[in-house]
Short mmCIF file of C-alpha atoms in Angstrom, two decimals:
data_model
loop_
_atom_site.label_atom_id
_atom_site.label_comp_id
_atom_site.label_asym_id
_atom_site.label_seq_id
_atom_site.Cartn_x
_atom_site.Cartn_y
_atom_site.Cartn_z
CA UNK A 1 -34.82 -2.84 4.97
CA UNK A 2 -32.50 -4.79 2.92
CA UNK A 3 -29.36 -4.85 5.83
CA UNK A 4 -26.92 -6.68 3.76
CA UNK A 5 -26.63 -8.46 -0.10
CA UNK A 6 -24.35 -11.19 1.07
CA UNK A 7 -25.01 -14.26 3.10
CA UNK A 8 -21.74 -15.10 4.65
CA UNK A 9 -20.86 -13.99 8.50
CA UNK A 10 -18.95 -10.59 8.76
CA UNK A 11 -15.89 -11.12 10.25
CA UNK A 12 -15.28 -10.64 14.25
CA UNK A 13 -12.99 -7.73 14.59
CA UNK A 14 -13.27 -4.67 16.94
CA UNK A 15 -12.12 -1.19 15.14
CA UNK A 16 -10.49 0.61 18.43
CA UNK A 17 -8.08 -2.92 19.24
CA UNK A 18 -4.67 -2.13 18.60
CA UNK A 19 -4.70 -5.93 17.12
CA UNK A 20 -6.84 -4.60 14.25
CA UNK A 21 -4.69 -1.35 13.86
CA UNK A 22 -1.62 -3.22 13.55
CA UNK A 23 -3.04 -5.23 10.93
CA UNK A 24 -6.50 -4.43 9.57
CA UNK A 25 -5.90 -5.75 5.82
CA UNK A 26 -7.72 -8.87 6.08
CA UNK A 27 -10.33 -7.49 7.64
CA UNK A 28 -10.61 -4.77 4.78
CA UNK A 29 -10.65 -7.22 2.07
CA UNK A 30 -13.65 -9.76 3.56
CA UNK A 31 -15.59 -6.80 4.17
CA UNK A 32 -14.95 -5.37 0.53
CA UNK A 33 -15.38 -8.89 -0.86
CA UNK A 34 -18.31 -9.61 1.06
CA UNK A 35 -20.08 -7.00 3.61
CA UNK A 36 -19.21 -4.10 1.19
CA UNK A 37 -21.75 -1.63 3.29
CA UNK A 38 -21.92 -2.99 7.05
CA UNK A 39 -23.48 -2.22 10.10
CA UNK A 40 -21.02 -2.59 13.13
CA UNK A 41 -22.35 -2.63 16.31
CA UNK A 42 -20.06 -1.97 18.26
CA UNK A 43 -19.61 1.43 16.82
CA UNK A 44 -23.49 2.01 15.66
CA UNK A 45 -21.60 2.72 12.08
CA UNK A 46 -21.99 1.33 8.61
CA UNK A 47 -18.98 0.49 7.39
CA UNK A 48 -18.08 1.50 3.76
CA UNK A 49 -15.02 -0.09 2.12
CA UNK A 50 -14.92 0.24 -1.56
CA UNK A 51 -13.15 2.64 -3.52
CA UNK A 52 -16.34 3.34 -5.74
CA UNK A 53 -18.69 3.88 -2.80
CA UNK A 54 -16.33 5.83 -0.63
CA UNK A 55 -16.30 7.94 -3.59
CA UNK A 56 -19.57 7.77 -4.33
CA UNK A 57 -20.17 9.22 -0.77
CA UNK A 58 -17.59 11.83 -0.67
CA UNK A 59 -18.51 13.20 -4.06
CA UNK A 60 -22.58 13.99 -2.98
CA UNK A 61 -22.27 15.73 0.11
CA UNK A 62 -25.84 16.71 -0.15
CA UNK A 63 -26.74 13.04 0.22
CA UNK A 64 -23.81 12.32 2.99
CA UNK A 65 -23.24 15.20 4.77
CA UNK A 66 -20.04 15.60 7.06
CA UNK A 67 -22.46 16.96 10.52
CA UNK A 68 -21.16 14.06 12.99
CA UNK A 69 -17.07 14.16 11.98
CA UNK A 70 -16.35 15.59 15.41
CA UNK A 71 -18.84 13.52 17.61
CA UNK A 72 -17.30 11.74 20.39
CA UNK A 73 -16.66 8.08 19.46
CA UNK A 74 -17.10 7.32 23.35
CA UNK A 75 -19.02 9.09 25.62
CA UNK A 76 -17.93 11.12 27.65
CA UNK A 77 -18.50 10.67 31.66
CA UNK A 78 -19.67 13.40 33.64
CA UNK A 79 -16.32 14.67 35.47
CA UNK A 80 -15.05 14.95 31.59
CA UNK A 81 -17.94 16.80 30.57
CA UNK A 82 -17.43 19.29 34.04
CA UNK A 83 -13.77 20.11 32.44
CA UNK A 84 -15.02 20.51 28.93
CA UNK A 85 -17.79 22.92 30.26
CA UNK A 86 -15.46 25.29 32.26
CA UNK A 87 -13.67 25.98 28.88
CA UNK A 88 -16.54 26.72 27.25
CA UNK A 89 -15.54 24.17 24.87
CA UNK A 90 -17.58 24.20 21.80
CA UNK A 91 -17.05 22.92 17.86
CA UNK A 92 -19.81 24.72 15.94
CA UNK A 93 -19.46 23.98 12.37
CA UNK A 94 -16.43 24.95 11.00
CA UNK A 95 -14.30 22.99 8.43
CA UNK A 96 -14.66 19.08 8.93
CA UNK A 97 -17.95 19.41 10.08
CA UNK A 98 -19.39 21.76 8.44
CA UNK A 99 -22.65 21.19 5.64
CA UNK A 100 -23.67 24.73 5.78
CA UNK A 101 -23.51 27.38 3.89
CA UNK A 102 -20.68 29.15 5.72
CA UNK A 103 -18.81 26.10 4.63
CA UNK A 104 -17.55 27.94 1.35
CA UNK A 105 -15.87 30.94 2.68
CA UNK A 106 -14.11 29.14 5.26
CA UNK A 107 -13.01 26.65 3.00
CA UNK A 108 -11.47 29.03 0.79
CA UNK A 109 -9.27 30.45 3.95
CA UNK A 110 -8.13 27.29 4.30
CA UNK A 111 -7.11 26.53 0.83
CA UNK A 112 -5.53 29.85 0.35
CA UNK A 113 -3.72 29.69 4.15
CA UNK A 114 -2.45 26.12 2.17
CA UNK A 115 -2.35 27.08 -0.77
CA UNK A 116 0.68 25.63 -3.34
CA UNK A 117 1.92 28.86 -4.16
CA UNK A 118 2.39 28.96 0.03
CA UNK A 119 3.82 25.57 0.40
CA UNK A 120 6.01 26.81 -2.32
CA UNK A 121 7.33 29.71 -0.87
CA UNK A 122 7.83 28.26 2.88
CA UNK A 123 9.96 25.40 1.60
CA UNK A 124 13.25 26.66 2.68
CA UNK A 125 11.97 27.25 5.85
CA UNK A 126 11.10 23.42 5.47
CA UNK A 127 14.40 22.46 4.56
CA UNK A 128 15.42 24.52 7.50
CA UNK A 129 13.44 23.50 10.31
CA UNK A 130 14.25 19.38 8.96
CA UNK A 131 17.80 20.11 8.70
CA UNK A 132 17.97 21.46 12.58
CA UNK A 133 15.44 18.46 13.71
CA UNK A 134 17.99 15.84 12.32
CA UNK A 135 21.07 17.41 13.89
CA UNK A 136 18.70 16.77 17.32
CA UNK A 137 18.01 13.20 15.98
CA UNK A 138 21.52 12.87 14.62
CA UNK A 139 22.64 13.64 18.56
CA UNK A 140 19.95 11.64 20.14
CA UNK A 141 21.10 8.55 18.01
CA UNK A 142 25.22 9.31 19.01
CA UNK A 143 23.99 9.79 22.92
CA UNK A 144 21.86 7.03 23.60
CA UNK A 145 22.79 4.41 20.30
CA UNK A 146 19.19 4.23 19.38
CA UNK A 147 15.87 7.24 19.10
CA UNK A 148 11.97 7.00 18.54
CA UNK A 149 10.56 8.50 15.24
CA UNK A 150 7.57 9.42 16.89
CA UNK A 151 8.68 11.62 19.83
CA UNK A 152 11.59 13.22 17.26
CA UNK A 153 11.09 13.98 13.91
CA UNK A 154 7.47 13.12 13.77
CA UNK A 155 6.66 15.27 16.14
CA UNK A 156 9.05 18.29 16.15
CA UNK A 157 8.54 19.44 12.30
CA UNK A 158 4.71 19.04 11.58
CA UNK A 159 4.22 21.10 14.57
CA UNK A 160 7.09 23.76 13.58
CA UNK A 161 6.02 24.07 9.89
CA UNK A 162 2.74 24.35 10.78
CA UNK A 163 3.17 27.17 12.64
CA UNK A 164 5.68 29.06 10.72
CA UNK A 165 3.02 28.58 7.36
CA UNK A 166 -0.10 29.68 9.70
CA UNK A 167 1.86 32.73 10.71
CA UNK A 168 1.32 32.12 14.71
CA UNK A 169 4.04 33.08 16.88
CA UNK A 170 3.98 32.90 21.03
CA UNK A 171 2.49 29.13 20.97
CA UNK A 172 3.70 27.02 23.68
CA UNK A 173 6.11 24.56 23.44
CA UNK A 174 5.80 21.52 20.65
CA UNK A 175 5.66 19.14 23.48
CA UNK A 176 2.77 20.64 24.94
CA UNK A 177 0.99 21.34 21.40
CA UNK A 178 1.48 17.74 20.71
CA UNK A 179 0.19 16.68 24.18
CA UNK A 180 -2.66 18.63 23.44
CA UNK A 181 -3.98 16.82 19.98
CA UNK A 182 -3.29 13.83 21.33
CA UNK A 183 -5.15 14.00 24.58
CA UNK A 184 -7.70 15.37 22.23
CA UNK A 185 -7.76 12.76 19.63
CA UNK A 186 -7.54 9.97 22.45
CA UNK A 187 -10.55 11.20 23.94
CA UNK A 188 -12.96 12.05 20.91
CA UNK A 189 -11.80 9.47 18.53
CA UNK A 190 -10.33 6.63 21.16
CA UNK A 191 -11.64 4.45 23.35
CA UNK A 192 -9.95 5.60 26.68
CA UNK A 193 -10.40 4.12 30.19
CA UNK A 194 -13.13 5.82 31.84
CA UNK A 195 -10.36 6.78 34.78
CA UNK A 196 -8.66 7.76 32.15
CA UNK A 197 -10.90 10.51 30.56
CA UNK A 198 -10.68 13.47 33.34
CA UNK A 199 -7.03 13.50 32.95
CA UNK A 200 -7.72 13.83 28.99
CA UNK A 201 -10.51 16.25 29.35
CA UNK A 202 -8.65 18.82 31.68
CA UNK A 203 -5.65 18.29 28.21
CA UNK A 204 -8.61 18.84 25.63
CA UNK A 205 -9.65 21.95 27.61
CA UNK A 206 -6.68 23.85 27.87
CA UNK A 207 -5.70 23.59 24.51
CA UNK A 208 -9.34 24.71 23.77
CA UNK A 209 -8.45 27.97 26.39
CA UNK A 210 -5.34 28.81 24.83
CA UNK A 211 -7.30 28.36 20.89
CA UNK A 212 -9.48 31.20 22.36
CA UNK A 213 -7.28 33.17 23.50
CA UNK A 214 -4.83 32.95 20.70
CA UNK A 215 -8.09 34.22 18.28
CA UNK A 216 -8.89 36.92 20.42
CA UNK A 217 -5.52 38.62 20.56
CA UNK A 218 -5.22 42.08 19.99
CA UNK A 219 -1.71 41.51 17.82
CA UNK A 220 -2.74 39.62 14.75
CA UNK A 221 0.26 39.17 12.54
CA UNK A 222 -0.08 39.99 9.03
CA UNK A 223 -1.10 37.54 6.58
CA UNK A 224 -1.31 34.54 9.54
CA UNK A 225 -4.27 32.46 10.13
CA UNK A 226 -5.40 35.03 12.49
CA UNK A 227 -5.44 38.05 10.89
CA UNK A 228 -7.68 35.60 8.10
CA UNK A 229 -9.61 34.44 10.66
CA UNK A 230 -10.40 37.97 12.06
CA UNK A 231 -11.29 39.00 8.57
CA UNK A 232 -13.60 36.66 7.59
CA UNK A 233 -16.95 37.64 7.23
CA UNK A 234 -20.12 34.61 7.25
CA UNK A 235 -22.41 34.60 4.54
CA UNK A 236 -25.08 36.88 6.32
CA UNK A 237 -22.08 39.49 6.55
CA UNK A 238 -21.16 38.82 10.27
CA UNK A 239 -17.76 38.33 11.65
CA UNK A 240 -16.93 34.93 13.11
CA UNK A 241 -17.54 34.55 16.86
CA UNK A 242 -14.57 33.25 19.20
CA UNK A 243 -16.05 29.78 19.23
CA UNK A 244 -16.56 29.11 15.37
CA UNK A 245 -12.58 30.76 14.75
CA UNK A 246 -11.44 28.28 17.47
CA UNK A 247 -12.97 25.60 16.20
CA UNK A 248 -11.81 26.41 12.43
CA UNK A 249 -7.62 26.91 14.35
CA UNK A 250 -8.36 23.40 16.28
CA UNK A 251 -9.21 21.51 12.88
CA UNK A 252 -6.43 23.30 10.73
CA UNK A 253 -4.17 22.40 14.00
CA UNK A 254 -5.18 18.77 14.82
CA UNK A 255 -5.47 17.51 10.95
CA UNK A 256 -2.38 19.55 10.26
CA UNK A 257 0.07 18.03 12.43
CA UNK A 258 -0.71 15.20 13.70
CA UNK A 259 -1.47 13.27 10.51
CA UNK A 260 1.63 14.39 8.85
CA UNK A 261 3.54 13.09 11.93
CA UNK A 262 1.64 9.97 11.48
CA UNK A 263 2.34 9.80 7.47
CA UNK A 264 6.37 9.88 8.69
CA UNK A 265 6.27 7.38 11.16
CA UNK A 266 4.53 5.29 8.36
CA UNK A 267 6.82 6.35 6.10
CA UNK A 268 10.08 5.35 8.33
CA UNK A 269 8.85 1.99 9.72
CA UNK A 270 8.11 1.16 5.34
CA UNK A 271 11.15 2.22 4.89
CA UNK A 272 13.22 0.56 6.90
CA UNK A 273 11.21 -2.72 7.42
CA UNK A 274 10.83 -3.32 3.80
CA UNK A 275 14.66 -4.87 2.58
CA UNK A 276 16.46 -2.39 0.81
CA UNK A 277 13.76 0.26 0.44
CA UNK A 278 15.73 2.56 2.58
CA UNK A 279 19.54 1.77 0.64
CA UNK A 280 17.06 2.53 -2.41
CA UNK A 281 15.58 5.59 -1.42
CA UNK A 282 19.36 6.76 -0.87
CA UNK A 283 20.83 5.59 -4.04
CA UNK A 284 17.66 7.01 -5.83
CA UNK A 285 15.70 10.00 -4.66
CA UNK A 286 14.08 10.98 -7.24
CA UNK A 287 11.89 7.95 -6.25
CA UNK A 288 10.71 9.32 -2.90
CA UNK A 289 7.38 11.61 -4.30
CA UNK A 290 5.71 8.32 -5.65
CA UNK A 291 7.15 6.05 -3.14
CA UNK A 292 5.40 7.96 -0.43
CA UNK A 293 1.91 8.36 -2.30
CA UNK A 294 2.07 4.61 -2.26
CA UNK A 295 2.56 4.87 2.00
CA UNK A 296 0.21 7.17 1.90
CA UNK A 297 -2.39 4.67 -0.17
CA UNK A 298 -1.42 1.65 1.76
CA UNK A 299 -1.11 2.82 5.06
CA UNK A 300 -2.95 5.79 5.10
CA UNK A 301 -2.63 8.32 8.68
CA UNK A 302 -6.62 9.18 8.58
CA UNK A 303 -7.35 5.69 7.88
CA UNK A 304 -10.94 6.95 7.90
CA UNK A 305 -13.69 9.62 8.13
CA UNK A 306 -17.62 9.59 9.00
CA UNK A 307 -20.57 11.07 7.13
CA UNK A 308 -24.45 10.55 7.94
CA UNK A 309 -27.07 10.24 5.40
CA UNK A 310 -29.13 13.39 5.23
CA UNK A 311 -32.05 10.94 2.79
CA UNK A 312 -33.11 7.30 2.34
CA UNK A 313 -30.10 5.93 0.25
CA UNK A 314 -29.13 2.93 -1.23
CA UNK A 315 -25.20 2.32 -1.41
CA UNK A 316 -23.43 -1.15 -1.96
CA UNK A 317 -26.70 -2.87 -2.77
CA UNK A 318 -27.61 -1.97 1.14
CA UNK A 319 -30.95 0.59 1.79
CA UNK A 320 -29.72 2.89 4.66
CA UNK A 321 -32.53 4.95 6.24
CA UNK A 322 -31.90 8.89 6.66
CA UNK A 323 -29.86 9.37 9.37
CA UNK A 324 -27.60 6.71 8.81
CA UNK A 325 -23.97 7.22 10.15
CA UNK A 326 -21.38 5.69 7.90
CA UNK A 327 -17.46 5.33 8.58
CA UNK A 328 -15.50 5.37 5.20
CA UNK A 329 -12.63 3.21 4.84
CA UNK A 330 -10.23 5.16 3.68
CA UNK A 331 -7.42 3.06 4.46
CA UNK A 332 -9.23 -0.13 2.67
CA UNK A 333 -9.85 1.81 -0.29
CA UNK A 334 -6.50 2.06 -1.25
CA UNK A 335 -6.12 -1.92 -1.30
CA UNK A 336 -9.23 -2.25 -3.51
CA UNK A 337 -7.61 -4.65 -5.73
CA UNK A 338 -10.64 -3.28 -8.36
CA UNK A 339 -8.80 -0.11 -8.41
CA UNK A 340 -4.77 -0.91 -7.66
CA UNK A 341 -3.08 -4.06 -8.92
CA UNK A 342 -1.22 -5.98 -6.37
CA UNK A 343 -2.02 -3.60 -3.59
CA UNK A 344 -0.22 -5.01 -1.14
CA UNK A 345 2.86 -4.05 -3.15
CA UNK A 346 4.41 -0.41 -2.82
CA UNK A 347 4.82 0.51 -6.35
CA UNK A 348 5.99 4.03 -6.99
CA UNK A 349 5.34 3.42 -11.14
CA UNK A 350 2.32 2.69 -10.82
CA UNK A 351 0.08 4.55 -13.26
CA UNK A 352 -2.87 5.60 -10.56
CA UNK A 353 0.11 6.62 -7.62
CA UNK A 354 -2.03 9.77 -6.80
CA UNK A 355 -5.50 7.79 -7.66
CA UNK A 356 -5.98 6.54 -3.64
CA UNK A 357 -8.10 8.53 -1.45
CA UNK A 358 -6.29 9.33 1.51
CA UNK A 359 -7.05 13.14 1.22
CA UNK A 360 -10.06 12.75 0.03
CA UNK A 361 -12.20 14.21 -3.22
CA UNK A 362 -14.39 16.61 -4.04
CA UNK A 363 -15.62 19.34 -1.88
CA UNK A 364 -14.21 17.94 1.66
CA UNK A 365 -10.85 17.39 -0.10
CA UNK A 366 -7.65 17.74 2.53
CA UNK A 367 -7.10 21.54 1.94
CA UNK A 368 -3.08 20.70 3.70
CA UNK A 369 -2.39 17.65 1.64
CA UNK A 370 0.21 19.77 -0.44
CA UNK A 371 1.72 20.90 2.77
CA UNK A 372 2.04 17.38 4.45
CA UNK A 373 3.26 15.97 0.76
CA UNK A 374 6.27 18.75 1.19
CA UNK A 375 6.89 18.38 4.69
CA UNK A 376 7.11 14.19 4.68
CA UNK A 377 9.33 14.14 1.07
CA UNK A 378 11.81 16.68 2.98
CA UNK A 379 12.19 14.56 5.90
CA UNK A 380 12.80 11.25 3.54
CA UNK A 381 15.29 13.36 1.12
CA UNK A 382 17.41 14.93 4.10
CA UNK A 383 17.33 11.69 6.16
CA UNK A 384 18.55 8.79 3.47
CA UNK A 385 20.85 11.61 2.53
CA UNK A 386 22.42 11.71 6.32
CA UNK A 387 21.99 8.40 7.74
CA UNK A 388 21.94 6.09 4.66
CA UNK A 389 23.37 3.60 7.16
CA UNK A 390 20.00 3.79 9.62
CA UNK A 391 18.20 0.70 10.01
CA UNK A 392 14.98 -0.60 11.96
CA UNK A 393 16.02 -1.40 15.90
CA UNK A 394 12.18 -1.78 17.11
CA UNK A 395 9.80 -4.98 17.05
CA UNK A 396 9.02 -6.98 14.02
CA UNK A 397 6.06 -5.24 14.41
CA UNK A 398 5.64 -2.06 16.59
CA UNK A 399 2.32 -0.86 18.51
CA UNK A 400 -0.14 1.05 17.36
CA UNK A 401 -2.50 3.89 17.51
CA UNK A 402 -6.11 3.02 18.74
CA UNK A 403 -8.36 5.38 16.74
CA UNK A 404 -11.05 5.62 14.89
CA UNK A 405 -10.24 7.80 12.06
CA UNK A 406 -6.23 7.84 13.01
CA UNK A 407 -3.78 5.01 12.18
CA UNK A 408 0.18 4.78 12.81
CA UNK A 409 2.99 3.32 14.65
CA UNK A 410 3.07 4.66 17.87
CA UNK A 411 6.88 3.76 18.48
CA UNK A 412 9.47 4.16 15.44
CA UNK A 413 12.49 3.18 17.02
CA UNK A 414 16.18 3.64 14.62
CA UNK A 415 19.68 2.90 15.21
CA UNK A 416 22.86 3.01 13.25
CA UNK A 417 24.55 -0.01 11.56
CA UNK A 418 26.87 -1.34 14.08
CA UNK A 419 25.27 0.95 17.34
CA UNK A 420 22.25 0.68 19.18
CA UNK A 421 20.82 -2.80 20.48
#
């Protein structure tokens, strides 16, 4: 098997350091330049990061099918799998992971649960629910000088739009729906200490006990989610079981949040970092749609996404055997310098703005993208238009998320001219 065209060393790097999360652009551009396809080993994946054979991949899901997006990045100890187990938790094919034939109808939930005409509709209750997160921000910064992106804003109105556009009422509190996901992405797509992972696990599994009980309630509201999800009939005519609608509410929930929240911390520490972006973004609004496609290209929040080979394939000049799990590079695609000029530049007039990847293409295309677009451009409008004097009161640079398909700054920390330290 012909394991790689080029004869240079790959470069030393390790995917789940926060060192490479903070800064994984060089690493991107050797491996496109010269280990386009490459086995890591730490990982067991091949690593794809080009824009044409990310594309490539995503357009022929027959060839790369999407079975292993959920698989645990680490495994999982025994006391984690013990907590797991007494949920019952379970992630049959559903949405991410899903190359089966009941793919299509559950797609098609999704897209019209998400749909534009939806978006459209619920943006008031956007412009609501962002308005009455920045008065809280607004008094955070006047109390204490200084406040964190991430545990405001970036995590109060994904969660709350979400919800309100999915139709579910009686959730618990956004605090604990955000502890939740990220307990849950820690432990699937982290690397967390092994004493670490019980504590996670017992997180994972109640959010898993209160997904099944939330789809087996007997008052479905009208038009939500749930009265969808109840609806929906598989392709042999049978109605889903509790596991496969829980695991179709955990994807929609996890994707829909918490990589919006993401995109806005990436969009705030841009902002503010980058001289006079933010004073721009103020004077000129109208500027904020393609300035944030360019965050979203650069510094994408699902930085990247597996498939496995369901045939002998040969991609990047590399022969991969069936079976084959790949990680695409999402987040190196959209600094292929084959595809954008100067990538390392945000350029909102750039002619390909929308041409990255970040939400994918073809069939497995981000059915919220429209939603997290809407949400992210309404926080950016309402906040230059409110604090036009905040500015960046965190380290040069901040930490960062350890993930394998998730990438942001963890900490977003703002002040006022003239307040905060």
């Amino acid at each position: 098997m012909n394991l790689s065209p080029h004869s240079s060393a790959p470069p030393r790097f390790d995917l789940l350091q926060e060192e490479f999360a903070a800064c994984p652009y060089p690493v991107y551009q050797n491996l496109r330049e010269e280990h386009s396809v490459h086995y890591d080993e730490l990982t067991h994946l091949w690593l794809v990061s080009r824009y044409e054979d990310v594309r490539r991949v995503l357009l022929d899901p027959e060839s790369f099918r999407n079975d292993n997006t959920l698989d645990a990045v680490t495994r999982l100890r025994m006391p984690s799998l013990r907590a797991l187990a007494r949920a019952d938790f379970a992630l049959p094919p559903a949405l991410f992971n899903n190359s089966e034939e009941s793919h299509t109808g559950l797609r098609a939930l999704s897209l019209r649960l998400l749909s534009s005409a939806r978006v459209r509709s619920a943006l008031p209750d956007i412009e609501r629910i962002v308005s009455e997160e920045l008065d809280c921000l607004e008094a955070e910064l006047a109390r204490a000088g200084q406040a964190d992106i991430s545990r405001t804003l970036a995590r109060s109105v994904p969660i709350r739009v979400l919800l309100h556009v999915l139709g579910i009422d009686g959730a618990p509190g956004v605090d604990t729906l955000y502890d939740w996901t990220a307990a849950s992405i820690e432990l699937f797509w982290g690397r967390p200490d092994p004493a670490k992972q019980p504590a996670l696990a017992d997180e994972a599994a109640d959010f898993y006990r209160w997904l099944t009980d939330t789809v087996q309630r007997d008052d479905v509201p009208e038009g939500s989610v749930l009265a969808a999800l109840r609806r929906h009939r598989l392709p042999d005519g049978t109605p889903l079981a509790t596991e496969q609608a829980a695991s179709v509410l955990y994807t929609m929930l996890v994707a829909g949040h918490a990589t919006t929240g993401q995109f806005v911390c990436s969009a705030f520490l841009r902002a503010l970092q980058d001289e006079g972006t933010w004073q721009q973004l103020a004077d000129e609004p109208g500027l904020i749609p393609a300035w944030s496609e360019e965050v979203l290209r650069r510094d994408a929040p699902l930085t990247a996404w597996r498939r496995v080979a369901s045939r002998p394939v040969t991609l990047g000049g590399v022969d991969l055997p069936e079976g084959a799990e790949l990680l695409l590079l999402l987040t190196s695609t959209g600094s292929d310098p084959e595809v954008f000029t100067e990538p390392e530049k945000l350029c909102p007039a750039r002619d390909n703005v929308r041409g990255h990847l970040t939400f994918g293409i073809g069939l497995h295309r981000c059915p919220g993208a429209e939603l997290a677009r809407a949400e992210v451009q309404t926080v950016l409008r309402q906040a230059v238009r409110r604090l036009p004097d905040l500015r960046w009161a965190g380290p040069p640079r901040p930490p960062y998320l350890t993930s394998l398909a998730f990438r942001a700054p963890s900490q977003v920390t703002v002040a006022r001219e003239g307040r905060g330290s």
